[in-house]
Structure formats: C-alpha cells, structure tokens
Coordinates of C-alpha atoms in Angstrom, one line a residue:
M60 CA 8.7 -9.6 20.3
I61 CA 9.8 -11.9 17.5
T62 CA 13.3 -13.1 18.1
E63 CA 15.9 -14.4 15.6
E64 CA 15.7 -17.9 17.0
K65 CA 11.9 -18.0 16.9
M66 CA 11.8 -16.8 13.3
D67 CA 14.4 -19.4 12.3
N68 CA 12.4 -22.2 13.8
D69 CA 9.1 -21.2 12.1
S70 CA 10.5 -20.2 8.7
I71 CA 10.3 -22.6 5.8
K72 CA 13.7 -21.6 4.4
A73 CA 16.4 -19.5 6.3
Q74 CA 18.2 -16.6 4.6
K75 CA 22.0 -17.3 4.6
Y76 CA 23.1 -13.7 4.1
L77 CA 20.2 -11.5 5.4
G78 CA 19.3 -13.7 8.4
S79 CA 15.7 -14.1 9.6
R80 CA 15.5 -10.6 11.2
G81 CA 17.3 -9.0 8.4
F82 CA 15.0 -10.6 5.9
V83 CA 11.9 -9.3 7.7
I84 CA 13.4 -5.8 7.8
F85 CA 14.3 -6.0 4.1
I86 CA 10.7 -7.2 3.1
A87 CA 9.3 -4.3 5.2
F88 CA 11.6 -1.9 3.3
L89 CA 10.4 -3.3 0.0
S90 CA 6.7 -2.9 1.1
A91 CA 7.4 0.7 1.9
F92 CA 8.3 1.5 -1.7
V93 CA 4.9 2.8 -2.7
P94 CA 4.3 5.1 0.3
L95 CA 7.8 6.4 -0.2
S96 CA 7.2 7.0 -3.9
T97 CA 4.0 8.9 -3.3
D98 CA 4.1 10.4 0.2
L99 CA 7.6 11.8 -0.1
Y100 CA 6.6 14.4 -2.6
L101 CA 3.0 15.2 -1.4
P102 CA 4.2 18.4 0.4
A103 CA 5.6 19.5 -3.0
L104 CA 2.4 19.2 -5.0
P105 CA 1.1 22.7 -4.6
R106 CA 4.5 24.1 -5.4
M107 CA 4.9 21.8 -8.4
V108 CA 1.7 23.1 -9.9
E109 CA 3.3 26.6 -10.0
S110 CA 6.7 25.3 -11.1
F111 CA 5.3 23.4 -14.1
Q112 CA 2.6 26.1 -14.7
T113 CA 0.0 23.4 -14.9
T114 CA -3.3 22.4 -13.2
I115 CA -3.9 20.3 -10.1
G116 CA -5.8 17.8 -12.3
L117 CA -2.9 17.2 -14.6
L118 CA -0.3 17.1 -11.9
N119 CA -2.4 14.6 -10.0
M120 CA -2.0 12.3 -13.0
T121 CA 1.6 11.7 -11.6
L122 CA -0.2 10.0 -8.7
I123 CA -3.2 8.4 -10.4
L124 CA -1.2 6.9 -13.3
F125 CA 1.5 5.8 -10.9
F126 CA -1.1 3.7 -9.0
I127 CA -2.8 2.4 -12.2
F128 CA 0.5 1.2 -13.8
Y129 CA 1.8 0.0 -10.4
A130 CA -1.3 -2.2 -10.2
V131 CA -0.9 -3.5 -13.8
G132 CA 2.8 -4.2 -13.1
M133 CA 2.0 -6.3 -10.0
L134 CA -0.6 -8.3 -12.0
L135 CA 2.0 -9.2 -14.6
W136 CA 5.1 -9.5 -12.4
G137 CA 3.4 -11.9 -9.9
P138 CA 2.8 -14.8 -12.3
L139 CA 6.3 -14.2 -13.8
S140 CA 7.8 -14.6 -10.3
D141 CA 6.0 -17.9 -10.0
K142 CA 7.7 -19.0 -13.3
Y143 CA 11.2 -17.5 -13.0
G144 CA 11.5 -17.1 -9.2
R145 CA 11.2 -14.1 -6.8
R146 CA 14.8 -12.9 -6.9
P147 CA 15.2 -12.3 -10.7
I148 CA 11.9 -10.4 -10.8
L149 CA 12.8 -8.4 -7.8
L150 CA 16.2 -7.4 -9.2
T151 CA 14.6 -6.5 -12.5
G152 CA 12.0 -4.3 -10.8
L153 CA 14.5 -2.6 -8.6
S154 CA 16.7 -1.7 -11.6
I155 CA 13.7 -0.2 -13.5
Y156 CA 12.7 1.7 -10.3
T157 CA 16.1 3.2 -9.7
L158 CA 16.6 4.3 -13.3
S159 CA 13.2 5.8 -13.6
S160 CA 13.6 7.7 -10.3
T161 CA 16.7 9.3 -11.7
L162 CA 14.8 10.3 -14.8
C163 CA 12.0 11.8 -12.7
A164 CA 14.6 14.0 -11.0
L165 CA 15.7 15.2 -14.4
A166 CA 12.2 15.8 -15.8
G167 CA 11.8 19.2 -17.4
S168 CA 8.0 19.1 -17.9
V169 CA 4.9 17.6 -16.2
H170 CA 4.4 15.4 -19.2
M171 CA 7.9 13.9 -19.0
L172 CA 7.4 13.5 -15.3
I173 CA 4.2 11.5 -15.9
I174 CA 6.0 9.2 -18.3
F175 CA 8.9 8.5 -15.9
R176 CA 6.4 8.0 -13.0
I177 CA 4.7 5.3 -15.1
L178 CA 8.1 3.5 -15.5
Q179 CA 8.7 4.0 -11.8
A180 CA 5.3 2.4 -11.1
I181 CA 6.0 -0.6 -13.2
G182 CA 9.2 -1.2 -11.3
S183 CA 7.4 -0.8 -8.0
G184 CA 4.9 -3.4 -9.1
A185 CA 7.6 -6.0 -9.3
V186 CA 9.1 -5.0 -5.9
V187 CA 5.8 -5.1 -3.9
S188 CA 4.4 -8.2 -5.6
V189 CA 7.5 -10.2 -4.8
S190 CA 7.6 -8.8 -1.2
V191 CA 4.1 -10.2 -0.4
A192 CA 4.8 -13.5 -2.1
T193 CA 8.0 -14.1 -0.2
I194 CA 6.2 -13.9 3.1
K195 CA 3.9 -16.8 2.1
D196 CA 6.8 -18.7 0.7
S197 CA 8.7 -18.3 3.9
Y198 CA 6.2 -18.6 6.8
N199 CA 3.1 -20.6 7.8
G200 CA -0.1 -20.2 9.8
R201 CA -0.1 -17.8 12.7
K202 CA 3.5 -17.0 12.2
R203 CA 2.7 -15.7 8.8
V204 CA 0.0 -13.4 10.3
A205 CA 2.5 -12.2 12.9
I206 CA 5.1 -11.5 10.2
L207 CA 2.6 -9.7 8.1
A208 CA 1.7 -7.5 11.0
V209 CA 5.3 -6.7 11.8
V210 CA 6.1 -6.0 8.1
Q211 CA 3.1 -3.8 7.6
S212 CA 3.8 -1.9 10.8
M213 CA 7.4 -1.3 9.8
A214 CA 6.4 -0.4 6.3
M215 CA 3.9 2.1 7.5
L216 CA 6.7 4.1 9.1
A217 CA 7.3 5.3 5.5
P218 CA 4.1 7.5 5.4
V219 CA 4.9 8.8 8.9
I220 CA 8.4 10.1 8.0
A221 CA 8.1 10.6 4.2
P222 CA 6.1 13.9 4.2
V223 CA 8.3 15.3 6.9
I224 CA 11.5 14.4 5.0
G225 CA 9.9 15.7 1.8
A226 CA 9.1 19.1 3.5
V227 CA 12.8 19.3 4.7
I228 CA 14.0 18.5 1.2
L229 CA 11.9 21.3 -0.1
K230 CA 13.4 23.7 2.3
L231 CA 17.0 22.7 1.3
F232 CA 16.5 21.9 -2.4
S233 CA 13.6 21.8 -4.9
W234 CA 11.2 19.0 -5.7
H235 CA 13.9 17.4 -7.8
G236 CA 15.7 16.4 -4.6
V237 CA 12.8 14.1 -3.7
F238 CA 13.4 11.9 -6.7
W239 CA 17.2 11.8 -6.1
I240 CA 16.4 10.4 -2.7
L241 CA 14.2 7.8 -4.2
S242 CA 17.1 6.9 -6.6
I243 CA 19.3 6.3 -3.5
V244 CA 16.6 4.2 -1.9
G245 CA 16.5 2.0 -5.1
V246 CA 20.3 1.5 -5.0
I247 CA 20.1 0.4 -1.3
A248 CA 17.3 -2.0 -2.1
L249 CA 19.3 -3.5 -5.0
I250 CA 22.1 -4.4 -2.6
G251 CA 19.5 -6.1 -0.4
G252 CA 18.0 -7.9 -3.4
I253 CA 21.5 -9.3 -4.4
L254 CA 22.0 -10.6 -0.9
M255 CA 18.5 -12.2 -0.7
Q256 CA 18.2 -15.9 -1.5
E257 CA 15.4 -17.4 -3.6
T258 CA 12.3 -18.2 -1.5
I259 CA 10.1 -20.0 -3.9
P260 CA 10.6 -23.8 -3.5
S261 CA 9.9 -24.7 -7.2
H262 CA 9.3 -22.8 -10.4
S263 CA 6.3 -23.2 -12.7
N264 CA 7.2 -25.0 -16.0
E265 CA 4.3 -23.4 -18.0
N266 CA 5.0 -21.0 -20.8
I267 CA 4.6 -17.3 -20.1
F268 CA 1.2 -17.0 -21.6
R269 CA -0.2 -19.9 -19.6
T270 CA 1.5 -18.5 -16.5
V271 CA -0.3 -15.1 -17.0
A272 CA -3.5 -17.0 -17.8
R273 CA -3.4 -18.4 -14.2
I274 CA -4.9 -15.0 -13.2
G275 CA -8.2 -16.3 -14.6
V276 CA -7.9 -19.5 -12.5
V277 CA -7.5 -17.5 -9.3
I278 CA -10.3 -15.1 -10.2
K279 CA -12.7 -18.1 -10.6
N280 CA -12.1 -19.1 -7.0
P281 CA -15.3 -17.6 -5.4
R282 CA -13.8 -17.7 -1.8
Y283 CA -10.8 -15.7 -2.9
T284 CA -12.7 -13.2 -5.1
V285 CA -15.5 -12.4 -2.6
L286 CA -13.1 -11.6 0.2
L287 CA -10.9 -9.6 -2.2
V288 CA -13.8 -7.3 -3.1
I289 CA -14.9 -6.8 0.5
F290 CA -11.5 -5.7 1.6
A291 CA -10.1 -4.0 -1.6
I292 CA -12.8 -1.4 -1.7
Q293 CA -11.5 0.1 1.5
M294 CA -8.7 1.6 -0.6
L295 CA -11.2 4.0 -2.4
P296 CA -11.4 6.6 0.4
L297 CA -7.9 5.9 1.7
L298 CA -6.1 6.9 -1.5
A299 CA -8.7 9.7 -2.0
Y300 CA -7.4 11.2 1.2
I301 CA -3.8 10.7 0.3
S302 CA -4.2 12.4 -3.1
V303 CA -5.9 15.6 -1.8
S304 CA -4.6 15.9 1.8
S305 CA -1.9 18.4 0.8
Y306 CA -4.5 20.6 -0.9
I307 CA -6.9 20.4 2.0
Y308 CA -4.3 21.3 4.6
I309 CA -2.2 23.7 2.6
D310 CA -4.7 25.4 0.3
G311 CA -7.8 24.8 2.4
F312 CA -6.7 25.3 6.0
G313 CA -3.7 27.6 5.0
L314 CA -1.0 25.5 6.7
S315 CA 2.7 25.6 5.6
E316 CA 4.3 22.6 3.9
Q317 CA 6.2 21.7 7.1
V318 CA 3.1 21.9 9.4
Y319 CA 1.1 19.9 6.8
S320 CA 3.7 17.1 7.0
Y321 CA 3.2 16.9 10.8
F322 CA -0.6 16.5 10.4
Y323 CA -0.1 13.9 7.8
A324 CA 2.5 12.1 10.0
F325 CA 0.1 12.3 13.0
N326 CA -2.5 10.3 11.0
A327 CA 0.1 7.9 9.6
I328 CA 1.5 7.0 13.1
F329 CA -1.8 5.3 13.8
S330 CA -1.3 3.3 10.6
V331 CA 1.9 1.9 12.2
L332 CA 0.2 1.3 15.6
A333 CA -2.9 -0.4 14.2
P334 CA -1.4 -3.7 13.1
L335 CA 0.5 -3.9 16.5
F336 CA -2.8 -3.3 18.2
Y337 CA -4.4 -6.1 16.2
M338 CA -1.7 -8.5 17.4
R339 CA -2.6 -7.6 21.0
I340 CA -6.4 -7.9 20.7
S341 CA -6.3 -11.0 18.4
T342 CA -5.3 -13.1 21.4
Y343 CA -8.6 -12.2 23.1
C344 CA -11.0 -11.6 20.2
K345 CA -11.9 -13.6 17.1
N346 CA -11.0 -12.1 13.7
T347 CA -14.7 -12.1 12.7
L348 CA -15.5 -9.6 15.5
I349 CA -12.4 -7.5 14.9
I350 CA -13.1 -7.1 11.2
M351 CA -16.8 -6.3 11.8
T352 CA -16.0 -3.7 14.5
S353 CA -13.4 -2.1 12.2
F354 CA -15.9 -1.7 9.4
A355 CA -18.3 0.0 11.9
I356 CA -15.5 2.3 13.1
I357 CA -14.9 3.4 9.5
I358 CA -18.6 4.3 9.1
I359 CA -18.4 6.4 12.3
S360 CA -15.3 8.1 11.0
G361 CA -17.1 9.1 7.8
I362 CA -19.9 10.7 9.8
L363 CA -17.4 12.7 11.9
I364 CA -15.6 13.9 8.8
I365 CA -18.9 15.2 7.3
T366 CA -20.1 16.8 10.5
I367 CA -17.0 18.4 12.1
G368 CA -14.1 17.8 9.7
R369 CA -14.4 21.1 7.8
F370 CA -14.1 23.4 10.9
S371 CA -10.3 23.1 11.6
P372 CA -7.3 21.0 10.6
W373 CA -7.3 19.4 14.1
L374 CA -10.9 18.4 13.8
F375 CA -10.3 17.0 10.3
A376 CA -7.3 15.0 11.5
L377 CA -9.2 13.6 14.5
S378 CA -12.3 12.7 12.5
I379 CA -10.3 10.7 10.0
L380 CA -8.3 9.0 12.7
P381 CA -10.9 6.2 13.4
A382 CA -10.9 5.3 9.7
T383 CA -7.1 5.0 9.7
L384 CA -7.2 2.7 12.8
G385 CA -10.1 0.6 11.5
G386 CA -8.7 0.2 8.0
N387 CA -5.2 -0.8 9.2
I388 CA -6.3 -3.1 12.0
I389 CA -7.9 -5.4 9.5
R390 CA -4.9 -5.4 7.1
P391 CA -3.0 -8.4 8.6
P392 CA -6.0 -10.7 9.1
S393 CA -7.6 -9.8 5.8
T394 CA -4.3 -10.3 3.8
N395 CA -3.8 -13.7 5.4
L396 CA -7.5 -14.7 5.0
I397 CA -7.5 -13.8 1.3
L398 CA -4.3 -15.8 0.6
E399 CA -5.6 -18.8 2.6
Q400 CA -8.4 -19.2 0.0
Q401 CA -5.8 -19.9 -2.7
Q402 CA -3.3 -22.6 -1.9
S403 CA -1.6 -22.6 -5.3
D404 CA -0.4 -19.8 -7.6
T405 CA 0.8 -17.7 -4.6
G406 CA 2.6 -15.1 -6.7
T407 CA -0.5 -14.7 -8.9
A408 CA -2.9 -14.5 -5.9
S409 CA -0.8 -11.9 -4.1
S410 CA -0.3 -9.8 -7.2
L411 CA -4.1 -9.9 -8.0
M412 CA -4.8 -8.9 -4.5
S413 CA -2.4 -5.9 -4.7
F414 CA -3.7 -5.1 -8.2
S415 CA -7.3 -4.9 -6.9
Y416 CA -6.3 -2.8 -3.9
T417 CA -4.5 -0.3 -6.1
I418 CA -7.1 -0.1 -8.8
M419 CA -9.7 0.6 -6.2
G420 CA -7.5 3.3 -4.7
S421 CA -6.9 4.8 -8.1
I422 CA -10.7 5.0 -8.6
G423 CA -11.0 6.8 -5.3
M424 CA -8.3 9.3 -6.4
M425 CA -10.0 10.0 -9.6
L426 CA -13.4 10.4 -7.9
I427 CA -12.0 12.9 -5.4
S428 CA -10.1 14.8 -8.2
L429 CA -13.3 15.1 -10.2
S430 CA -15.2 16.4 -7.2
S431 CA -16.0 20.1 -7.8
G432 CA -17.5 20.6 -4.4
N433 CA -16.3 20.2 -0.8
R434 CA -13.6 17.5 -0.9
I435 CA -13.9 16.9 2.9
F436 CA -17.6 16.1 2.5
T437 CA -16.9 13.9 -0.5
M438 CA -14.3 12.0 1.5
G439 CA -16.6 11.5 4.5
F440 CA -19.4 10.3 2.2
M441 CA -17.0 7.7 0.6
Y442 CA -16.0 6.3 4.0
I443 CA -19.7 5.9 5.0
I444 CA -20.7 4.2 1.8
I445 CA -17.7 1.9 1.5
G446 CA -17.7 1.0 5.2
G447 CA -21.4 0.1 4.9
I448 CA -21.0 -2.1 1.8
S449 CA -18.0 -3.9 3.4
L450 CA -19.9 -4.5 6.7
I451 CA -22.9 -5.9 4.9
G452 CA -20.7 -8.1 2.7
W453 CA -18.8 -9.4 5.7
V454 CA -21.9 -10.3 7.6
L455 CA -23.3 -12.2 4.5
V456 CA -20.0 -14.0 4.0
Q457 CA -20.1 -15.3 7.6
K458 CA -23.7 -16.5 7.1
K459 CA -22.8 -18.4 3.9
A460 CA -19.9 -20.1 5.8
F461 CA -17.9 -21.0 2.8
I462 CA -14.7 -19.2 3.6
N463 CA -11.7 -21.3 4.6
N464 CA -10.2 -20.6 8.1
I465 CA -12.5 -17.7 8.8

C-alpha cells in the first residue's frame, strides 16, 4: 500500500493543498472522465434510439465522434500544456466539459446531442492529457509505474459503477439525467483543479505553432512510435466491445437495462483488478514475459468469443474476460515504457499516446458498427487478429533490442 509519507519522499514536487494521496485520487478522478462520459449512458442507448426516433448508426455517432474529437483535443492540448502549464489547460478543459455536459442534458435532437458531445470530447481531451502528463512531472522510475497502476485501477472503477448508476438514473429519470450528473462531476473536478498546484517545472518558450509542431519531433522517434503502434491497436476490439455491448446484451440476449449493467460491471471489475495483479506479478516476472503472455491471452479470448460467446450472456461475458485481463495488465508497463522512450516534450508525448489509443478505438467502433453480420463473431475475430499482430511486433522489437529500459 502506498502511504502518504512514501509518496511525499518519492514525488518531485509536493502538492500543498491536495496532499500526495489527494493528488493521486484527483488524477485518478480525472482519468475516469472518459469512461464516465461514455459508460454512464450505455444502458440508455437502445431507449435513446426510440426517444429520438433515429437509427443505431446515427446515435452511435455520439460515441464515435466523441472519441475522435477527444483524441484530436488531446493532441492539441498536450503541447499547449507544455507551453502554458498543466493547471491553466486543465481548468480550461474542465470549464468546456461542464458547460457542454449541461448542453447535452438540454439537447432536443440527436444532431444537437452530437454537436454538444463533440464539445464535451474536446474538454475531456484537455483533462485526460494533463492527468497523464502530471504523473510523469511528479514521479520517477518504479514509483511512476506504481502510481500509474494505482491511478488506472482507481480510474477503472468508473466503468464498473457507471452503467449501474446509469441504469438507476434511467429508472428514476430519463437519459437527460445522465448528463446532469456529468455536469456535477465537472463542477467537482473544477474545485480540485483550482486546488491543484502546477506540476511542470518549466514552460516552453516556443510560439504556439512551433509547440504544436513538436508532435512531428516525437513521431520521428522510432523507439516511441514502434511501441505506440504495438500497444495502441489493442484499443480496436476494446472500444468495439464498449460501443455494441448494450445492443448485444439487451437486444441480442434480451436482458433488461439493469441486468445488462451488472454484466458490464462484472467485466469492468477485472479492469480494476488487472493493474493491481500486474503490481504483484511484476516483482517475480520481467515485463517482457508479462506483456508477451498478455498478448497470447488476448488471442485465446478471441477464440473463445467466436466458439462459445454467442450461446448465452454468461458464456459471452466469460469468454471476453481473458481479453479484459490481458489488455489491462499491460497498461501500466506499456504506458511507462512508451513515455520512457521520449525524455523531452512530455505533454506532447502523452497526448500523442492518448490520441493514438483513442483513434484506434474509434476505428474499432466504426468497424463493429458497419458490421452487418454477427457482432460477437466480428469482435472475436478482431481480438485474434490484433492480439496476433501485437505479439509478433513485441517479439520482433525484443530481437532488435533498440528500446530503452525494456
């Protein structure tokens, strides 16, 4: 367990108002913005199709475009946080997020909801890019890996509880209530952002255009880019699952919104446990073996989804479970390993990483939405292919031996 004193000793700069433990909790809260913004209204999607008298494809644009503009937002906000500081960018993003969440709650058509979700995504991009960068600003070495694992585990509580809360909100109110809750979340985060002290030791003196152009400098780093591709493509099947899970469980298996939320939470619980499990096994096993084994587990999960996943909701949930474990076990070491390849331009590097993850996930959502056949089969096939490509890439990277601190 990470104590207050331990974190104070290992942190680069202490937080006067939040404290070390409060700072970690706050960063985890910020990291949970995206799962809260998506998973909270997943149970409402089938009902929203009827409410707006629209199609599944058009309503899913509220998810797909959210992730695309969230990714673009991170790519732009990250370099700006290097220039102007983490705190001003965070407060700007939180203000945009809170206002747009309120507008989403008031949306009278699916097209207006899409527009307000885009604004919400842009604000989320600032929030998440800053949250990742502040961890590297504040911690070093193995302590950074440990903090990443703690933050990711705490943040993953959001997809566990969000669908359950969303289903309860639907019982008491309508889907509008979901976005009122997100508005309140934004206000709470704004208070935390005001209390947070700046974490970046020095600001970039370059003009805005040169600052944004640093993205190209980071991309040209082959160590960074190769690892980024290997790990980012894991988001294709993951977000494909998130985008169609409510349709599979509610429309496909005939479950209620409340029961669906329990199945979704069951899977998400293992997203919370996976980074903690990594912290335990990392003391006995090398990261190279852990990552390789995780990719193999993802492939096995894809095979199970194709062969038995279609027969019942429980078999589907159990067959996708190994992929959830494998994909989340590698998150702490992969995040740290990618950032270790780029010693400068931390905000840009973290934003580009988050951008790539999200764009890959958006592609997965579009592919599964365009699938006219069995969505469960398509999802399993995606896990097999992506897991195989990543496993081969990881093996080749180790043979090349040009990655720092592998």
